Coordinates of C-alpha atoms in Angstrom, one line a residue:
M1 CA 93.1 165.8 74.8
P2 CA 94.0 167.0 71.4
G3 CA 92.2 169.9 69.8
R4 CA 90.0 167.6 67.7
M5 CA 88.7 164.3 69.0
A6 CA 88.8 161.6 66.3
V7 CA 85.5 159.8 65.9
A8 CA 87.1 156.6 64.7
P9 CA 89.3 155.1 67.4
M10 CA 93.0 154.5 66.8
R11 CA 93.9 150.8 67.1
G12 CA 96.6 150.3 69.7
T13 CA 97.5 149.3 73.2
A14 CA 96.2 152.3 75.0
G15 CA 92.8 150.8 75.8
R16 CA 94.0 147.2 76.5
M17 CA 94.7 146.3 80.0
P18 CA 97.6 143.8 80.6
E19 CA 97.8 145.3 84.1
R20 CA 95.5 147.4 86.2
A21 CA 95.5 151.1 85.3
L22 CA 96.7 153.1 88.3
I23 CA 96.2 156.8 89.3
L24 CA 98.7 158.9 91.1
G25 CA 97.2 161.9 92.9
T26 CA 99.0 164.8 94.5
A27 CA 98.2 166.3 97.9
G28 CA 99.8 169.1 100.0
H29 CA 99.8 172.7 101.0
I30 CA 99.7 175.6 98.6
D31 CA 103.0 176.7 97.0
H32 CA 104.8 173.6 98.0
G33 CA 105.6 172.8 94.4
K34 CA 103.1 170.1 93.4
S35 CA 102.5 171.3 89.8
T36 CA 106.2 172.2 89.3
L37 CA 107.2 168.7 90.4
I38 CA 104.6 167.0 88.1
K39 CA 105.9 169.1 85.1
Q40 CA 109.5 168.0 85.9
L41 CA 108.4 164.4 86.1
T42 CA 106.1 164.2 83.1
G43 CA 107.0 167.1 80.9
T44 CA 103.3 168.2 81.1
D45 CA 102.2 171.4 82.8
P46 CA 99.1 170.4 84.7
D47 CA 98.1 174.1 85.2
R48 CA 96.3 174.7 81.9
L49 CA 94.2 177.8 82.8
A50 CA 95.3 181.3 82.0
E51 CA 94.3 182.4 85.5
E52 CA 96.4 179.7 87.1
K53 CA 99.5 180.8 85.1
R54 CA 98.8 184.5 85.9
R55 CA 98.3 183.9 89.7
G56 CA 100.9 181.1 90.0
I57 CA 98.6 178.8 91.8
T58 CA 96.6 175.7 90.9
I59 CA 92.8 176.3 90.9
E60 CA 91.4 173.4 88.9
L61 CA 92.4 169.7 88.7
G62 CA 95.3 169.1 86.3
F63 CA 96.2 165.9 84.5
A64 CA 99.3 164.2 83.1
R65 CA 100.8 160.8 82.3
L66 CA 103.9 159.6 84.2
A67 CA 106.3 157.0 82.9
L68 CA 108.0 154.8 85.5
P69 CA 111.5 153.2 85.0
S70 CA 109.9 149.9 84.1
G71 CA 107.9 151.5 81.3
R72 CA 104.6 151.3 83.3
H73 CA 102.5 154.4 83.1
L74 CA 100.4 156.1 85.8
G75 CA 97.7 158.6 85.2
V76 CA 98.3 161.7 87.3
V77 CA 95.8 164.0 89.0
D78 CA 97.2 167.2 90.3
V79 CA 95.1 169.0 92.9
P80 CA 95.0 172.6 94.3
G81 CA 96.7 173.3 97.6
H82 CA 94.8 176.4 98.6
E83 CA 92.2 175.9 101.4
K84 CA 89.6 177.7 99.3
F85 CA 89.8 174.8 96.7
V86 CA 89.7 171.8 99.1
K87 CA 86.5 170.6 97.3
H88 CA 88.6 170.3 94.1
M89 CA 91.2 168.4 96.1
V90 CA 88.6 166.0 97.4
A91 CA 87.3 165.4 93.8
G92 CA 90.8 164.7 92.6
A93 CA 91.7 162.3 95.5
V94 CA 88.7 160.1 94.9
G95 CA 89.8 156.9 93.1
V96 CA 93.5 157.5 93.6
D97 CA 95.7 154.4 94.1
V98 CA 98.9 156.1 95.2
A99 CA 99.0 159.6 96.8
L100 CA 102.1 161.8 96.3
L101 CA 102.1 164.0 99.4
V102 CA 104.2 167.1 98.6
V103 CA 105.8 169.0 101.5
A104 CA 108.3 171.9 101.0
A105 CA 111.5 171.5 102.9
D106 CA 111.6 175.3 103.7
D107 CA 108.0 175.3 105.2
G108 CA 107.6 171.8 106.6
V109 CA 104.2 170.5 107.6
M110 CA 101.5 173.2 107.1
P111 CA 97.7 173.3 107.7
Q112 CA 96.7 171.9 104.3
T113 CA 99.4 169.2 104.6
I114 CA 97.5 168.0 107.7
E115 CA 94.0 168.4 106.1
H116 CA 94.9 166.8 102.9
L117 CA 96.5 163.8 104.8
A118 CA 93.2 163.5 106.8
I119 CA 91.2 163.4 103.5
L120 CA 93.5 160.7 102.1
R121 CA 93.0 158.6 105.2
L122 CA 89.2 159.1 105.2
L123 CA 89.0 158.1 101.5
Q124 CA 91.2 155.1 102.3
V125 CA 93.8 155.9 99.6
P126 CA 95.9 152.7 100.0
H127 CA 99.4 153.9 99.3
L128 CA 101.5 157.1 99.9
V129 CA 104.9 158.4 98.9
V130 CA 106.2 161.8 100.2
A131 CA 108.1 164.2 98.0
L132 CA 110.1 166.6 100.2
T133 CA 110.4 169.5 97.6
K134 CA 112.6 172.6 97.4
C135 CA 115.5 170.6 98.8
D136 CA 117.8 172.9 96.8
M137 CA 116.7 175.9 98.8
V138 CA 117.6 174.6 102.3
D139 CA 120.7 173.4 104.1
T140 CA 121.2 169.9 105.4
D141 CA 120.0 170.7 109.0
A142 CA 116.7 172.1 107.7
L143 CA 116.2 169.2 105.3
E144 CA 116.7 166.8 108.1
L145 CA 114.3 168.6 110.4
A146 CA 111.6 168.6 107.7
R147 CA 112.1 164.9 107.1
M148 CA 111.8 164.2 110.8
E149 CA 108.6 166.3 111.0
I150 CA 107.0 164.4 108.1
E151 CA 108.0 161.0 109.5
E152 CA 106.6 161.9 112.9
L153 CA 103.3 163.0 111.3
L154 CA 103.0 159.7 109.5
D155 CA 104.0 157.5 112.4
T156 CA 100.5 157.5 113.9
T157 CA 98.9 156.7 110.6
E158 CA 98.6 153.7 108.3
Y159 CA 101.2 155.5 106.1
A160 CA 104.0 155.0 108.7
G161 CA 107.2 153.9 107.0
S162 CA 106.2 155.4 103.6
A163 CA 109.2 156.6 101.5
V164 CA 110.2 160.3 102.0
V165 CA 112.3 161.5 99.0
A166 CA 114.0 164.9 98.9
V167 CA 113.5 166.4 95.4
S168 CA 113.7 169.7 93.5
G169 CA 111.0 170.3 90.9
V170 CA 113.2 173.1 89.5
T171 CA 116.5 171.3 89.1
G172 CA 115.3 167.7 88.9
Q173 CA 117.4 166.7 91.9
G174 CA 116.1 163.5 93.5
C175 CA 113.5 162.9 90.8
D176 CA 115.1 159.5 89.8
E177 CA 114.9 158.4 93.4
L178 CA 111.3 159.5 93.6
L179 CA 110.4 157.5 90.4
A180 CA 112.2 154.5 92.0
A181 CA 110.1 154.9 95.1
L182 CA 106.9 155.1 93.1
Q183 CA 108.0 152.1 91.1
T184 CA 108.5 150.1 94.3
V185 CA 104.9 150.9 95.4
V186 CA 103.5 150.0 91.9
D187 CA 105.4 146.7 91.9
M188 CA 103.8 145.9 95.2
I189 CA 100.4 146.7 93.9
D190 CA 100.9 144.6 90.8
A191 CA 102.2 141.7 92.8
A192 CA 99.1 141.8 95.1
D193 CA 96.8 142.0 92.0
G194 CA 98.3 138.8 90.6
D195 CA 96.9 138.7 87.1
G196 CA 96.6 142.5 87.1
A197 CA 93.4 143.4 85.2
G198 CA 91.0 141.5 87.5
A199 CA 87.4 141.0 86.7
D200 CA 86.5 144.3 85.1
T201 CA 83.2 144.0 83.3
A202 CA 80.8 146.4 81.6
A203 CA 78.2 145.4 84.2
D204 CA 79.5 147.8 86.9
M205 CA 80.7 150.6 84.6
R206 CA 80.8 153.9 86.5
L207 CA 82.5 157.2 85.4
P208 CA 82.2 160.3 87.7
I209 CA 82.5 163.3 85.4
D210 CA 85.0 166.0 86.4
R211 CA 85.1 168.0 83.1
V212 CA 82.6 168.6 80.3
F213 CA 83.3 170.6 77.1
T214 CA 82.6 170.6 73.4
I215 CA 85.0 170.1 70.4
A216 CA 84.1 171.3 67.0
G217 CA 83.2 168.4 64.7
A218 CA 82.9 166.0 67.6
G219 CA 80.3 167.5 70.0
T220 CA 80.1 166.9 73.8
V221 CA 83.0 165.4 75.6
V222 CA 83.2 164.4 79.2
T223 CA 86.3 163.3 81.1
G224 CA 87.0 161.5 84.4
T225 CA 88.7 158.6 86.0
L226 CA 86.8 155.4 85.2
W227 CA 85.9 154.0 88.7
S228 CA 84.9 150.6 87.7
G229 CA 84.1 148.4 84.7
R230 CA 84.8 149.4 81.1
I231 CA 83.4 151.7 78.5
G232 CA 83.6 151.4 74.8
V233 CA 82.5 152.8 71.5
G234 CA 78.8 152.1 70.8
D235 CA 77.9 151.7 74.5
T236 CA 74.7 153.3 75.8
P237 CA 75.4 154.4 79.4
E238 CA 73.0 156.3 81.6
L239 CA 73.6 159.9 82.7
Q240 CA 72.7 160.5 86.3
P241 CA 71.0 162.3 88.0
A242 CA 69.2 163.2 84.7
G243 CA 68.4 159.6 84.0
R244 CA 69.1 160.2 80.3
K245 CA 70.4 157.4 78.0
L246 CA 73.5 158.5 76.0
R247 CA 75.6 156.8 73.2
V248 CA 79.4 156.7 73.2
R249 CA 80.7 158.0 69.9
A250 CA 84.5 157.8 70.7
V251 CA 86.8 157.1 73.6
Q252 CA 90.3 158.4 74.3
V253 CA 92.9 157.4 77.0
H254 CA 95.5 160.1 77.5
G255 CA 94.8 161.6 74.0
Q256 CA 94.9 158.3 72.1
G257 CA 91.8 156.8 70.6
V258 CA 90.8 153.4 71.8
D259 CA 87.9 150.9 71.4
T260 CA 87.6 150.4 75.1
A261 CA 88.8 152.0 78.3
Y262 CA 89.1 150.2 81.6
A263 CA 88.8 150.9 85.3
G264 CA 91.5 153.2 86.7
Q265 CA 92.2 154.9 83.4
R266 CA 91.8 158.7 82.8
V267 CA 89.3 158.8 79.9
A268 CA 87.6 161.3 77.6
V269 CA 84.3 160.1 76.2
N270 CA 82.6 161.7 73.2
V271 CA 78.8 161.3 73.9
V272 CA 75.7 161.7 71.8
G273 CA 72.4 162.6 73.4
A274 CA 73.3 165.5 75.6
S275 CA 74.7 169.0 75.2
V276 CA 77.3 170.7 77.5
G277 CA 74.5 172.5 79.3
D278 CA 72.9 169.2 80.2
I279 CA 75.9 167.8 82.1
A280 CA 77.8 169.1 85.2
R281 CA 80.8 168.1 87.2
G282 CA 79.8 165.4 89.6
D283 CA 77.3 163.8 87.2
V284 CA 77.9 160.1 86.6
L285 CA 77.9 158.0 83.5
C286 CA 77.0 154.4 84.5
R287 CA 75.5 151.1 83.4
T288 CA 71.7 151.5 83.3
G289 CA 70.2 150.8 86.7
L290 CA 73.5 150.6 88.5
C291 CA 73.0 153.8 90.5
K292 CA 70.2 156.2 91.2
P293 CA 70.0 159.7 92.7
A294 CA 69.6 159.5 96.5
T295 CA 68.8 162.1 99.1
L296 CA 68.9 159.9 102.2
L297 CA 71.9 157.7 103.2
R298 CA 72.7 155.4 106.1
I299 CA 76.4 155.7 106.8
K300 CA 79.2 154.5 108.8
L301 CA 80.5 157.8 110.3
E302 CA 84.2 158.5 111.0
L303 CA 84.8 161.9 112.7
L304 CA 88.2 163.3 113.1
P305 CA 89.3 163.2 116.8
D306 CA 88.9 166.9 117.4
E307 CA 85.4 166.9 116.0
I308 CA 83.9 164.2 118.2
G309 CA 81.1 165.8 120.1
V310 CA 81.6 169.1 118.2
V311 CA 79.6 167.9 115.2
K312 CA 76.0 167.9 116.4
S313 CA 73.0 165.8 115.3
G314 CA 71.0 167.9 112.9
G315 CA 74.1 170.0 111.9
L316 CA 74.5 171.4 108.5
L317 CA 77.5 169.9 106.5
H318 CA 78.9 169.8 103.0
V319 CA 79.0 166.3 101.6
H320 CA 81.7 165.4 99.0
H321 CA 81.3 162.3 96.9
A322 CA 82.7 161.4 93.5
G323 CA 83.4 165.0 92.5
R324 CA 80.0 166.1 93.6
E325 CA 79.4 168.5 96.5
V326 CA 75.9 168.8 98.1
T327 CA 74.6 170.2 101.4
G328 CA 72.8 168.1 104.0
R329 CA 72.1 167.4 107.6
L330 CA 73.7 164.7 109.7
Y331 CA 71.6 162.7 112.2
Y332 CA 72.8 160.2 114.8
T333 CA 70.7 157.1 115.4
A334 CA 71.1 154.1 117.7
S335 CA 72.5 151.8 115.0
A336 CA 74.2 154.2 112.6
A337 CA 74.2 157.8 111.3
R338 CA 72.2 159.2 108.5
L339 CA 72.7 162.0 106.0
R340 CA 69.6 163.8 104.6
L341 CA 70.7 165.7 101.5
F342 CA 69.2 168.8 100.0
E343 CA 70.4 167.7 96.5
P344 CA 71.0 164.2 95.3
L345 CA 74.2 162.2 95.2
I346 CA 74.7 159.3 92.9
P347 CA 76.3 156.7 95.2
V348 CA 76.7 153.0 95.5
V349 CA 76.8 151.1 98.8
G350 CA 80.4 151.0 100.0
D351 CA 81.5 154.3 98.5
R352 CA 83.6 156.7 100.6
F353 CA 82.7 160.3 101.2
I354 CA 84.0 163.4 103.0
L355 CA 82.2 165.8 105.4
R356 CA 83.2 169.4 105.7
A357 CA 81.7 172.1 108.0
P358 CA 80.7 175.4 106.4
S359 CA 82.0 177.7 109.2
P360 CA 84.7 177.7 110.0
A361 CA 85.4 175.8 106.8
R362 CA 87.2 172.6 107.7
T363 CA 87.1 168.8 107.1
V364 CA 85.3 167.1 110.1
G365 CA 85.2 163.5 108.9
G366 CA 83.9 161.1 106.4
G367 CA 82.9 157.5 106.2
S368 CA 81.3 154.8 104.0
I369 CA 77.8 154.4 102.7
L370 CA 75.8 151.5 104.1
E371 CA 72.4 152.0 102.5
V372 CA 71.0 154.2 99.8
W373 CA 67.3 155.3 99.5
E374 CA 65.1 158.3 98.7
A375 CA 64.1 160.1 101.9
P376 CA 60.4 159.5 102.9
K377 CA 58.5 162.7 103.4
R378 CA 57.5 161.8 106.9
Q379 CA 61.2 161.7 107.9
A380 CA 61.3 165.5 108.0
A381 CA 58.8 165.7 110.8
A382 CA 60.6 163.0 112.8
Q383 CA 64.1 164.6 112.6
P384 CA 63.8 167.2 115.4
V385 CA 62.8 164.4 117.8
V386 CA 65.7 162.2 116.7
A387 CA 68.1 165.1 116.9
A388 CA 67.1 166.0 120.5
R389 CA 67.4 162.4 121.7
D390 CA 70.7 161.8 120.1
D391 CA 72.3 165.1 121.1
A392 CA 72.2 163.8 124.7
A393 CA 73.9 160.6 123.6
Q394 CA 76.5 162.6 121.7
Q395 CA 77.2 164.8 124.7
E396 CA 77.8 161.7 126.9
A397 CA 80.1 160.3 124.3
R398 CA 82.0 163.6 124.2
R399 CA 82.4 163.5 128.0
A400 CA 83.8 160.0 127.9
A401 CA 86.2 160.9 125.1
D402 CA 87.4 163.9 127.0
A403 CA 88.0 161.9 130.1
A404 CA 90.0 159.3 128.2
R405 CA 92.0 162.0 126.5
D406 CA 92.8 163.8 129.7
A407 CA 93.8 160.5 131.4
L408 CA 96.2 159.8 128.6
L409 CA 97.6 163.3 128.7
S410 CA 98.4 163.0 132.4
K411 CA 100.5 159.9 131.6
I412 CA 102.2 161.7 128.7
V413 CA 103.1 164.7 130.9
A414 CA 104.5 162.3 133.6
E415 CA 106.6 160.5 131.0
L416 CA 108.0 163.7 129.6
E417 CA 109.0 164.9 133.0
R418 CA 110.8 161.6 133.7
A419 CA 112.6 161.7 130.3
A420 CA 113.8 165.3 130.7
P421 CA 116.0 166.8 129.3
E422 CA 115.3 164.3 126.4
P423 CA 112.1 164.7 124.4
R424 CA 109.8 161.9 123.2
T425 CA 107.9 161.3 120.0
A426 CA 104.4 160.0 119.6
A427 CA 105.7 156.5 118.9
D428 CA 107.3 156.5 122.4
F429 CA 103.9 156.7 124.2
A430 CA 102.2 153.4 124.9
C431 CA 98.9 154.0 123.1
E432 CA 97.4 151.8 120.3
D433 CA 94.6 154.3 119.7
A434 CA 96.1 156.7 117.2
K435 CA 93.1 159.1 117.3
L436 CA 93.1 159.2 121.1
L437 CA 96.9 159.9 121.2
A438 CA 96.5 162.7 118.6
A439 CA 93.7 164.3 120.7
A440 CA 95.8 164.0 123.9
L441 CA 98.9 165.5 122.3
G442 CA 96.9 168.3 120.7
A443 CA 95.2 169.2 124.0
G444 CA 98.5 169.2 125.8
V445 CA 100.1 171.6 123.3
T446 CA 97.0 173.9 123.4
R447 CA 97.1 173.9 127.2
G448 CA 100.8 174.4 127.5
S449 CA 101.4 171.3 129.5
I450 CA 103.7 169.9 126.8
V451 CA 105.7 171.6 124.0
R452 CA 105.9 170.4 120.5
L453 CA 109.0 171.3 118.4
A454 CA 109.8 170.7 114.7
G455 CA 110.2 167.0 113.9
S456 CA 107.2 166.4 116.2
L457 CA 109.4 166.2 119.3
Y458 CA 107.5 166.6 122.6
F459 CA 109.1 168.2 125.7
A460 CA 108.2 168.9 129.2
P461 CA 108.1 172.7 129.5
A462 CA 110.6 172.6 132.3
A463 CA 113.1 170.8 130.1
L464 CA 113.1 173.7 127.6
V465 CA 113.4 176.2 130.4
A466 CA 116.5 174.4 131.5
A467 CA 117.8 174.1 128.0
E468 CA 117.3 177.9 127.4
A469 CA 119.3 178.6 130.6
T470 CA 122.1 176.4 129.3
V471 CA 122.2 178.0 125.9
R472 CA 122.2 181.5 127.3
E473 CA 125.1 180.7 129.6
A474 CA 127.1 179.1 126.8
L475 CA 126.6 182.0 124.4
A476 CA 127.2 184.6 127.0
A477 CA 130.7 183.2 127.4
A478 CA 131.2 183.1 123.6
P479 CA 130.5 186.6 122.1
D480 CA 131.4 185.4 118.6
G481 CA 128.8 182.7 118.8
L482 CA 128.8 178.9 118.9
G483 CA 128.0 176.3 116.3
A484 CA 125.5 173.5 116.6
A485 CA 128.2 170.9 117.6
A486 CA 129.3 173.1 120.6
L487 CA 125.8 173.7 121.7
R488 CA 125.0 170.1 121.4
D489 CA 127.8 169.2 123.8
A490 CA 126.6 171.9 126.2
L491 CA 123.0 170.6 126.1
G492 CA 124.0 166.9 126.2
L493 CA 121.4 166.1 123.4
S494 CA 121.7 164.4 120.0
R495 CA 122.4 166.5 117.0
K496 CA 118.8 166.2 115.7
V497 CA 117.2 167.2 118.9
T498 CA 119.7 170.1 119.4
I499 CA 118.9 171.5 116.0
A500 CA 115.1 171.3 116.8
V501 CA 115.7 173.1 120.1
L502 CA 117.9 175.8 118.5
E503 CA 115.3 176.4 115.8
H504 CA 112.7 176.8 118.5
F505 CA 114.9 179.4 120.3
D506 CA 115.5 181.2 117.0
A507 CA 111.7 181.5 116.5
R508 CA 111.2 182.8 120.0
G509 CA 113.8 185.5 119.6
I510 CA 116.2 184.0 122.2
T511 CA 119.0 183.3 119.6
R512 CA 119.8 184.3 116.1
R513 CA 121.7 182.3 113.5
V514 CA 124.6 184.0 111.8
G515 CA 126.1 181.8 109.2
E516 CA 127.1 178.6 110.9
V517 CA 126.9 179.9 114.5
R518 CA 124.3 181.2 116.8
V519 CA 124.5 184.3 119.0
L520 CA 122.2 185.7 121.7
K521 CA 119.6 188.1 120.1

């Protein structure tokens, strides 16, 4: 957005739509190099705030435009990685076509990597590419381990097989390969679209607002990703939840004035009829009558595996939808779940949302909206009865889920004991239910009945006890230390598995790496 927004649009191709406009959104843990990578790829620093530059972290959403090798452009939304700013991440992830999951090679998978991935899945972001950053800061073994860990994390998700590209946001190493991987995904999207633009019409125009500000000589400007339809100069959309009619004075797409912007594009809209104080993040510009404020929703609920039975009927939750965050209570019913909100959302049937618990702060699930209506006042009196009845049903569901999890865990433990000294990965266990498998593996690690190493390798505890004895014996006979190849031969394992085992022993203080060899600590 330039310092002054021209009232008369520039004529050009920016607002035309020969192909569907696509949005690339980042995701990943704090300090894994998301913003640095976007700056390297686009030449635009998405961290625009003085506080962001002073603290060296992303706080607000950042935006850029990425050119692919074919000349195709993607709008880019860069999100914060800090757990305190997950609500901004959710706002940025909504409407994304391709997610760029950023994982630092020197850290590997971290808590916000896992939570951000869960959010992408709950929002049903259709495509994902992984950037394995800081590859210039680690050796080959560490890079290989990080890649294994990421691939194992994705193996139980719909993103299994996604490209994992090693890059450096500082030196630019691997960026050509990353652009090529993104180009492949975009080509696949375009091929599936056929004629590209599709049937975008003004009838379903909807623009969730993520920024509002004023420009001298132009007035109030709102920005966001156009979810659906198109918006043009002279249109008179409705601002919700205020219900106020506005007039579009000018439109820009990536800083260039256009007559009309289309679904999927990052847009700035100069509006007449409201001041900055009248509009907030999460408000929506839409075609008149398309959507109304709602405080009661019937939903298809999708809880994360670890939250099944933990999230109680009547519990207080934060609900994230289209950049808007409100508080409400979740109630289970015989046919579906319901959300009663303390403040309105502006949803349409079919929209996705995210649910987060207030304490401890975490993502617990999400889902899709089945029905939208204003809550009848009598509903409040009925809620305690509904909550009491459905708590019993939820407890029974929890008991059944726990039994299934424990039965699967017993089979996993038996398989690991048979496989010893070799490990297994999640893909080796015969279970088509990814959520059940994740719950069983997590419970096994927590209880100590299985051990998880880097690269998501799972061992029977006895196998690692035996491996430790072998390593101690080999190193005791070699005071100057042994390299990975010699220890691999002693253990009788593959190089990848040996490296994971040795990193585990380093972390436990059994061994210490000195250059290219290891010694007893």
